[in-house]
Coordinates of C-alpha atoms and ligand atoms in Angstrom, one line a residue:
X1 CA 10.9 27.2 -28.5
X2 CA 12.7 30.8 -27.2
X3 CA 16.2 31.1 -27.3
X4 CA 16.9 29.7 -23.8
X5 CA 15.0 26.5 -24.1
X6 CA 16.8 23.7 -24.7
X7 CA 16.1 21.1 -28.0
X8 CA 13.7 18.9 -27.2
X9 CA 14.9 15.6 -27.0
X10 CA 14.7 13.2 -29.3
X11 CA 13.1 9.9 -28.2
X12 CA 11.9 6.6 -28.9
X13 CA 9.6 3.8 -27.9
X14 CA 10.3 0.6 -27.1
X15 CA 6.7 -1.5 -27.2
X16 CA 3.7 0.0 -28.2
X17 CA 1.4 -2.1 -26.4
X18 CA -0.9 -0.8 -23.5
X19 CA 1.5 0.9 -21.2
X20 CA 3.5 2.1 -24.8
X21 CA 0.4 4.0 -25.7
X22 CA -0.3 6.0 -22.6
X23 CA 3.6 6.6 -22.8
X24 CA 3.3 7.8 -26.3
X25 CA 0.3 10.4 -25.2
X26 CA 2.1 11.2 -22.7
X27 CA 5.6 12.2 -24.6
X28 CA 2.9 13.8 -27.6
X29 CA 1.9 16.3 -25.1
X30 CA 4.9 17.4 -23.4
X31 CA 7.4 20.3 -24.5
X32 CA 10.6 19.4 -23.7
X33 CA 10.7 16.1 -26.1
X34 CA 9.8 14.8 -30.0
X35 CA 8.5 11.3 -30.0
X36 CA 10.6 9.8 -33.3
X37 CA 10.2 7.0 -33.9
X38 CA 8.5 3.0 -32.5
X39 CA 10.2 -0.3 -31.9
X40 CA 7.3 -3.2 -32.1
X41 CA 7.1 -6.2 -33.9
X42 CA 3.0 -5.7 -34.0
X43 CA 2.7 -2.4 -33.4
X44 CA -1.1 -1.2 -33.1
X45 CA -2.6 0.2 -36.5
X46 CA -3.8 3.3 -34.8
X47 CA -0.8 4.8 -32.7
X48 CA 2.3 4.5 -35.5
X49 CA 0.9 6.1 -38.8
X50 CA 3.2 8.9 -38.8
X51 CA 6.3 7.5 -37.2
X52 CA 8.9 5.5 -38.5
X53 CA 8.1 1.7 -37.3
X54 CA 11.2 -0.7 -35.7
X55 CA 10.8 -4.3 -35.2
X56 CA 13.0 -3.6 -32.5
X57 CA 15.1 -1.5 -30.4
X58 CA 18.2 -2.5 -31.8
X59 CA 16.9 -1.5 -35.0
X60 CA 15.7 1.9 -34.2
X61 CA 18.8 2.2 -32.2
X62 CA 20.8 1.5 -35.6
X63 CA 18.3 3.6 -37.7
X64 CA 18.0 6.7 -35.2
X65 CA 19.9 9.3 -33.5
X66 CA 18.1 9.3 -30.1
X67 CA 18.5 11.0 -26.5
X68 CA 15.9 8.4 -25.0
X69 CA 13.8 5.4 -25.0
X70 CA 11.0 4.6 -23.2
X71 CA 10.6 0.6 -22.5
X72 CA 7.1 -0.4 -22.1
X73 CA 7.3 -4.1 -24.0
X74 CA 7.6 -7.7 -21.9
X75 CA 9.2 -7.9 -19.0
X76 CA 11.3 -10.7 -20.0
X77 CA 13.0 -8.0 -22.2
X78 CA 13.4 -4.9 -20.3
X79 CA 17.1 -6.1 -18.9
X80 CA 18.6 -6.8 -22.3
X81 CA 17.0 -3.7 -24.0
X82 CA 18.0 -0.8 -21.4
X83 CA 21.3 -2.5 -21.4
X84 CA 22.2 -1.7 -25.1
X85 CA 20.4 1.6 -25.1
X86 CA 22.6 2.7 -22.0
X87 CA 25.5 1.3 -23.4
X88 CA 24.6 3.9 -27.0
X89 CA 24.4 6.7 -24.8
X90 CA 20.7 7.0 -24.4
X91 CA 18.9 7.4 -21.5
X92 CA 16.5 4.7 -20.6
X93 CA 12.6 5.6 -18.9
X94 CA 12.4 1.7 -18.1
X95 CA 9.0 0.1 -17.2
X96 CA 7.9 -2.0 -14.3
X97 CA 9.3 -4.5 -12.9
X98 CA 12.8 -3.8 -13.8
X99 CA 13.8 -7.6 -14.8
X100 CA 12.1 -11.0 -14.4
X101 CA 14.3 -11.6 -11.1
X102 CA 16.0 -9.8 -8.6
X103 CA 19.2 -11.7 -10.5
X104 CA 18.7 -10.2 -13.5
X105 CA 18.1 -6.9 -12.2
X106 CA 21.2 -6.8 -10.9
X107 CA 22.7 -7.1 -14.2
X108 CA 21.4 -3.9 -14.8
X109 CA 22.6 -2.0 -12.2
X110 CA 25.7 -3.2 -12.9
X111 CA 25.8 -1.9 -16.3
X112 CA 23.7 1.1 -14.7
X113 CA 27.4 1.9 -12.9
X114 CA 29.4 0.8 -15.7
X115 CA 28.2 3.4 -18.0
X116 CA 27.5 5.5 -16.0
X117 CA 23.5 5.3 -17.4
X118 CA 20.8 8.0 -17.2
X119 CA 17.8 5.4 -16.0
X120 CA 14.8 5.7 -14.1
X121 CA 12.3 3.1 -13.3
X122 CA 8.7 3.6 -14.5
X123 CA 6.9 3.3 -10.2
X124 CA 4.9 6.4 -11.5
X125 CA 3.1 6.3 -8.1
X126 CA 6.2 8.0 -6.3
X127 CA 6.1 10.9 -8.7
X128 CA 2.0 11.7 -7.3
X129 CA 2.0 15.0 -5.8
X130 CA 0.4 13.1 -2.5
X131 CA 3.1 11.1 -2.6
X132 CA 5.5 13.8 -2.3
X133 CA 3.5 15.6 0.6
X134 CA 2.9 12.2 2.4
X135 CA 6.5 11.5 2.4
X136 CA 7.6 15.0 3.3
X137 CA 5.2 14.7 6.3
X138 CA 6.8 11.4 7.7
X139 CA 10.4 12.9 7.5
X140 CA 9.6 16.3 8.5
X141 CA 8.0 14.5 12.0
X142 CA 4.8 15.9 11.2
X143 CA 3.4 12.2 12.1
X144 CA 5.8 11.7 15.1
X145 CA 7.4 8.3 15.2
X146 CA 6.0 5.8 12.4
X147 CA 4.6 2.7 14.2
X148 CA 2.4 0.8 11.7
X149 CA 1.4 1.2 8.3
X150 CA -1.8 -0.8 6.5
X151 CA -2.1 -0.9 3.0
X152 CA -5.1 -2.6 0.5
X153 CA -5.4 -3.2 -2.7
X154 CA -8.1 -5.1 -4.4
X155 CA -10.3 -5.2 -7.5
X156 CA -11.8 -7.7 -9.3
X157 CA -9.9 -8.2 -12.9
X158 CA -11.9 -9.4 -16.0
X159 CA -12.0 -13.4 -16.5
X160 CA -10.4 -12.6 -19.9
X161 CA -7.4 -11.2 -18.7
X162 CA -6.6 -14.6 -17.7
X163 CA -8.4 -16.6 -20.3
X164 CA -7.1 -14.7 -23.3
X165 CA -3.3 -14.7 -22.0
X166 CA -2.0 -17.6 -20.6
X167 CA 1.1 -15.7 -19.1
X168 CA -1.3 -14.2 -17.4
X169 CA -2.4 -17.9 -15.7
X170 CA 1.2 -18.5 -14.4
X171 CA 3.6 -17.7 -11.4
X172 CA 5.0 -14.7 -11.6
X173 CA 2.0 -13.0 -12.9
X174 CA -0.3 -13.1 -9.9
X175 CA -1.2 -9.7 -8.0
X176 CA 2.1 -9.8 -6.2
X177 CA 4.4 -9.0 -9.3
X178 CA 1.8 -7.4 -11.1
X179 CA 0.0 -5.4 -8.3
X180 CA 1.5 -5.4 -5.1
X181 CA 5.0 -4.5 -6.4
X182 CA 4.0 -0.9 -6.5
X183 CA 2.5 -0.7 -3.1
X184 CA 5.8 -2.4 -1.9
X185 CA 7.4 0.0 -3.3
X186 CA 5.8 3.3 -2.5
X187 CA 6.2 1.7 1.1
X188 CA 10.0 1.5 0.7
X189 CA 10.2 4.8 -0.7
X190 CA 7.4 6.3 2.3
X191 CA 8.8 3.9 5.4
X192 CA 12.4 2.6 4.2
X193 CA 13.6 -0.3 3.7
X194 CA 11.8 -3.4 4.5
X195 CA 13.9 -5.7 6.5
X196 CA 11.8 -8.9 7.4
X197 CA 8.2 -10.1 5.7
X198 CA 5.6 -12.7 6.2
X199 CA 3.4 -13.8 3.9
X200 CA 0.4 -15.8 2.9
X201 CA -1.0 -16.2 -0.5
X202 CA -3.9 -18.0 -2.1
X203 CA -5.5 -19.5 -5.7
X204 CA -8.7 -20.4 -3.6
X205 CA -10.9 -17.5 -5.7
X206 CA -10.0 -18.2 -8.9
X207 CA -8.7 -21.9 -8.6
X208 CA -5.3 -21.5 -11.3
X209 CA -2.1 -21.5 -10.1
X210 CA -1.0 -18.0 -9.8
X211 CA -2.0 -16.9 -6.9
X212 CA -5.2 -14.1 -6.9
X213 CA -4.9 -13.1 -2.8
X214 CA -2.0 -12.4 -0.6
X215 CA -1.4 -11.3 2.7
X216 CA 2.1 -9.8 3.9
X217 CA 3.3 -8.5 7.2
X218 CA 6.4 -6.0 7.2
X219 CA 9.3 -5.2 9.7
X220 CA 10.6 -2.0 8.5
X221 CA 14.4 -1.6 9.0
X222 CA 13.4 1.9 10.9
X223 CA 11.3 -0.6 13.4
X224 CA 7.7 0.1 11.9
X225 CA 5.2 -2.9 11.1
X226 CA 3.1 -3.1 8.0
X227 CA 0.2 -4.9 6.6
X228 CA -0.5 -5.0 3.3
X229 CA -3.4 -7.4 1.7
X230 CA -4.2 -7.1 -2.0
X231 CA -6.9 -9.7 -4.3
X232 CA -7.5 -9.2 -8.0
X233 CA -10.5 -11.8 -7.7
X234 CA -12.2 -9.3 -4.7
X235 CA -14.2 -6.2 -5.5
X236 CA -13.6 -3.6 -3.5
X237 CA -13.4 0.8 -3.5
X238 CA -9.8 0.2 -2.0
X239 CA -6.5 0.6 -3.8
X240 CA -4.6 3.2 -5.5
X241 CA -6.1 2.5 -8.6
X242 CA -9.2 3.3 -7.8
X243 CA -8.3 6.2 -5.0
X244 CA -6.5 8.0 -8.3
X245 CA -7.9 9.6 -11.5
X246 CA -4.4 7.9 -13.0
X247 CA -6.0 4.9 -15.0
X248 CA -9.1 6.3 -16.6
X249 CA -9.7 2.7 -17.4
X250 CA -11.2 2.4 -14.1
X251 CA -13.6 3.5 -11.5
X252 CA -12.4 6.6 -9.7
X253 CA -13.8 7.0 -6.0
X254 CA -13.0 10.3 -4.6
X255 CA -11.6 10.3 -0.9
X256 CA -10.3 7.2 -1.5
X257 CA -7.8 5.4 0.6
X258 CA -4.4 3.3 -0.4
X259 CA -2.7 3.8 2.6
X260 CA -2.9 4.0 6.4
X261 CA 0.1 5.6 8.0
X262 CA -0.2 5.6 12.0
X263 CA 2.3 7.5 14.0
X264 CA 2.9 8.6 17.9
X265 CA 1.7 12.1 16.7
X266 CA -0.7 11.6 14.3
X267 CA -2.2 9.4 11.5
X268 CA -2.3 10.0 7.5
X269 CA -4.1 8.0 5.0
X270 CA -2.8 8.1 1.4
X271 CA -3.7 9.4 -1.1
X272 CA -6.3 11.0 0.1
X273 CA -4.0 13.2 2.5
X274 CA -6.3 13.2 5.8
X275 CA -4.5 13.5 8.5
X276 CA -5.3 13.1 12.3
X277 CA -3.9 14.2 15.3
X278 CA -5.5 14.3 19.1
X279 CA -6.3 18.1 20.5
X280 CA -2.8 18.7 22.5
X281 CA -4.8 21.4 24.6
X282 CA -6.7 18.3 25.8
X283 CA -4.3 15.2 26.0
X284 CA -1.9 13.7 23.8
X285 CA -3.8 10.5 24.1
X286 CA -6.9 8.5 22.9
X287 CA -9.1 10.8 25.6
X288 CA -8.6 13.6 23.6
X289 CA -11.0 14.5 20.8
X290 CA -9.5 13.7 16.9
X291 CA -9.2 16.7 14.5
X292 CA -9.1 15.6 10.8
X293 CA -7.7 18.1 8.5
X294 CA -6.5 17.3 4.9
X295 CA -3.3 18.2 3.7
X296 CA -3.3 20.0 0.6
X297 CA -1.4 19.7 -3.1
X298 CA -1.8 20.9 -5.9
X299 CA -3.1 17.9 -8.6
X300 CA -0.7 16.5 -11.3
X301 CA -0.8 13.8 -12.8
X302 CA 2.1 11.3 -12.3
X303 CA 2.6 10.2 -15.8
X304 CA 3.3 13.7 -16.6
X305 CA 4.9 14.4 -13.5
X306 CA 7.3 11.2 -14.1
X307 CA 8.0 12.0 -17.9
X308 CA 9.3 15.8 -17.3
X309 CA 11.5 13.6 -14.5
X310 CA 13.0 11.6 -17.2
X311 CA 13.3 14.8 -19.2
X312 CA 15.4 16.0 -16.6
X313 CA 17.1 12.9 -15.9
X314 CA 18.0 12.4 -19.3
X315 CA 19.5 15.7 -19.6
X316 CA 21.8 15.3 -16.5
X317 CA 20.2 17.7 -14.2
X318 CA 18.4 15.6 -11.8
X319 CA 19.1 12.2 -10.0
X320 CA 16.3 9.9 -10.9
X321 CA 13.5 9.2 -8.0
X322 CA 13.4 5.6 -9.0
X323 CA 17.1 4.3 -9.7
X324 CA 17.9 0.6 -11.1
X325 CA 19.0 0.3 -7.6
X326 CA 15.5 0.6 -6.4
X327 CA 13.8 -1.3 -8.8
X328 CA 15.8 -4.2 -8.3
X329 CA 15.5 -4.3 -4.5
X330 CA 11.4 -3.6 -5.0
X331 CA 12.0 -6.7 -7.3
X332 CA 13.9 -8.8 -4.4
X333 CA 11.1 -7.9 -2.0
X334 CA 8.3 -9.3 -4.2
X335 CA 10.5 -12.7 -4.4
X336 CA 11.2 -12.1 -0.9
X337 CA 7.5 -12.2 -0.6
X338 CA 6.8 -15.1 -3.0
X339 CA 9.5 -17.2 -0.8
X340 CA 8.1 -16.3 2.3
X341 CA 4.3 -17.4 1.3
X342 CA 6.0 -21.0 -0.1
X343 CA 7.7 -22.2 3.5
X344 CA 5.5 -20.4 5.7
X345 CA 8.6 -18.6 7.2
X346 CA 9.9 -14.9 8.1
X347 CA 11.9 -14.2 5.4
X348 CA 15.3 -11.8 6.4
X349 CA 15.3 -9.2 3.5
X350 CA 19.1 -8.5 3.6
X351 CA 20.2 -11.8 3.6
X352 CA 18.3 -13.2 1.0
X353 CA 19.3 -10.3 -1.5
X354 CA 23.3 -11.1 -0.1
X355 CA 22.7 -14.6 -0.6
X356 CA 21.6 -14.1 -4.6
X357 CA 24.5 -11.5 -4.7
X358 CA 26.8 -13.8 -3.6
X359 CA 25.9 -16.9 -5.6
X360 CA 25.5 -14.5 -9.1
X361 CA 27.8 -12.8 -10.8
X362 CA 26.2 -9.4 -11.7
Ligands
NAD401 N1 3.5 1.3 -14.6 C1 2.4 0.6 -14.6 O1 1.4 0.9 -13.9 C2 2.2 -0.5 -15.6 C3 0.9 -1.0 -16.0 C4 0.8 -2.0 -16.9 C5 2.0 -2.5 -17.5 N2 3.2 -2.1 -17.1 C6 4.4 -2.7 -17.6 O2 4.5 -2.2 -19.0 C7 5.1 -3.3 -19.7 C8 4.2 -3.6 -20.9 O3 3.0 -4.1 -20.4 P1 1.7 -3.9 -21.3 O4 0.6 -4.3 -20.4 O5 1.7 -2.7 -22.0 O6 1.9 -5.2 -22.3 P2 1.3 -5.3 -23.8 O7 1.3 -6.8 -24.1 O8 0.0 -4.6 -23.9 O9 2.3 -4.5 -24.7 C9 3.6 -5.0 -25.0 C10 4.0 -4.5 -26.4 O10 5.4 -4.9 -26.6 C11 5.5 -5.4 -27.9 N3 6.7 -6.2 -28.0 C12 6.9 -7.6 -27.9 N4 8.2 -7.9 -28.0 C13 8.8 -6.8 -28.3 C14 10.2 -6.5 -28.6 N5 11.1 -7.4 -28.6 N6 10.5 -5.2 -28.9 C15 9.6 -4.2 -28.8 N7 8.3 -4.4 -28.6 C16 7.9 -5.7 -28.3 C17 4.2 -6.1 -28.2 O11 4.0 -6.3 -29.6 C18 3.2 -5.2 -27.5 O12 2.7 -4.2 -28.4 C19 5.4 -4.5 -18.8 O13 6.7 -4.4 -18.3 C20 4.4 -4.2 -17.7 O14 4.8 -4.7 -16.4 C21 3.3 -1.1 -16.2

């Protein structure tokens, strides 16, 4: 450290499970911060030995003098647990989804705006360098008017995953809360907001009663339509997942495609970054021959990319990408979703966030 580098800051983990540890490498390898200590009530033998161990945050928050968390335990205790770091002072790196329900998540933002919190939500996918250039394209015109936008996501999860953890059999762990939440919500952040959706959804491939296959169809507020279909029971080369080196877990396919933007002037796919536009010195329409030429970036990965964010969130000099505000109405869309796929009807966006607003005090 020089002179006119800052401390690092301090920080702590919250959940050391399997989205804790790639946190933990993560936070290891960085400059700017000091991992100091881990809040789990069974933490893993192997990622701890030289830390000071919490059975939980309120604990380490009693025992340590900390700049930040990072939340990666159950979602059914994110809410509770940001709340009373925020409310110590410390800034909060808050996994996904933000809350069980959109309700709860507004409980958040409220104390978000009480406090005045340093949060940001953990949709690492925004924070991918294609990302960024995808979504400069679309506002710098480079695409011409959005029109439609296709997204897949599909891969065929281990039978364990739902044998071994029984959560994992129930509603509100099927693909759309644990999957499709961040395609919704790299779509709000590429395309706006979302304000009707459609939706089918099916247990036919796996027979237990989360659902394994959806289907939705989008309205975009800015007058786009989207498709986005996503199966954890289907193998397939298609999905971020698998269109990214970010998961070494699983199979990387180079070229690989998320995302189909299609514009007046052009076409993108994501992440991939090909873009395709008719020759204007033969016809702006489908007569003229298609170039393909691929946008470039320089690689990073988004982990990384997301944690010296938080760095810079926590110390007050940037405005996080993914606010509670974000997370929460990513969070409404999937339930949005969810209602829509029960009674077979077009759900209005707006209204049925105004409609929880208005019957729950934040
Ligand atoms: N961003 C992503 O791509 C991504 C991927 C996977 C999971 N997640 C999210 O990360 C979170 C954790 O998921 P996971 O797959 O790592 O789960 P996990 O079950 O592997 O790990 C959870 C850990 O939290 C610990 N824990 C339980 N109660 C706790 C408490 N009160 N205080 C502190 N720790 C507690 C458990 O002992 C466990 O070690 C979830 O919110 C999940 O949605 C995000």
């Amino acid at each position: 450290m020089t002179a006119s580098e800052p401390v690092p800051l301090r920080i702590g983990v919250v959940g050391a499970g399997f989205m804790g540890r790639q946190h933990i490498e993560v936070i290891r390898a960085a400059s700017g911060a000091d991992l100091i200590a881990i809040a789990d009530p069974v933490p893993p033998d192997d990622v701890a030995q030289d830390l000071p161990v919490y059975a939980d945050a309120t604990a380490m928050l009693a025992a340590e003098r900390l700049d930040a968390v990072v939340i990666a335990g159950p979602n059914r205790m994110h809410v509770e647990t940001a709340v009373a770091c925020l409310e110590a002072g410390v800034a909060v790196l808050l996994e996904k989804p933000v809350a069980i329900d959109y309700a709860e998540a507004r409980r958040l933002v409220a104390s978000v705006d009480r406090v005045h919190g340093r949060l940001l939500v953990g949709h690492h996918r925004r924070h991918h360098p294609a990302v960024a250039r995808a979504r400069a394209a679309i506002l710098a015109g480079e695409l011409g008017e959005v029109v439609a936008i296709s997204g897949l996501w599909s891969a065929r999860k281990e039978d364990a995953y739902f044998a071994d953890t029984p959560w994992h059999r129930l509603p509100g762990a099927g693909v759309m809360l644990i999957n499709l939440v961040h395609d919704l919500d790299l779509l709000r952040h590429l395309c706006g907001e979302v304000a009707e959706i459609q939706a089918m959804s099916s247990s036919h491939a796996r027979g237990l009663e989360v659902e394994d296959t959806v289907s939705l169809s989008l309205r975009f507020e800015a007058g786009a339509l989207g498709s986005l279909l996503a199966s954890d029971a289907g193998v397939s080369p298609w999905g971020w997942d698998q269109a990214t080196e970010e998961t070494l877990a699983f199979p990387y396919v180079p070229d690989g495609v998320a995302y189909r933007i299609v514009g007046t002037r052009g076409a993108l796919s994501v992440p991939n970054l090909a873009k395709y536009a008719y020759d204007p010195s033969v016809s702006a329409d489908w007569r003229s021959p298609l170039s393909r030429t691929y946008l470039s970036v320089a690689p990073r990965g988004s982990f990384q990319a997301q944690f010296d964010h938080f760095v810079d969130v926590a110390r007050g000099r940037a405005e996080p990408l993914v606010s509670a505000e974000d997370g929460a109405r990513t969070l409404a869309l999937v339930e949005a979703a969810a209602l829509a796929a029960a009674t077979r009807a077009a759900v209005d966006v707006e209204r049925f966030r105004a409609e929880i607003d208005a019957s729950e005090p934040a």
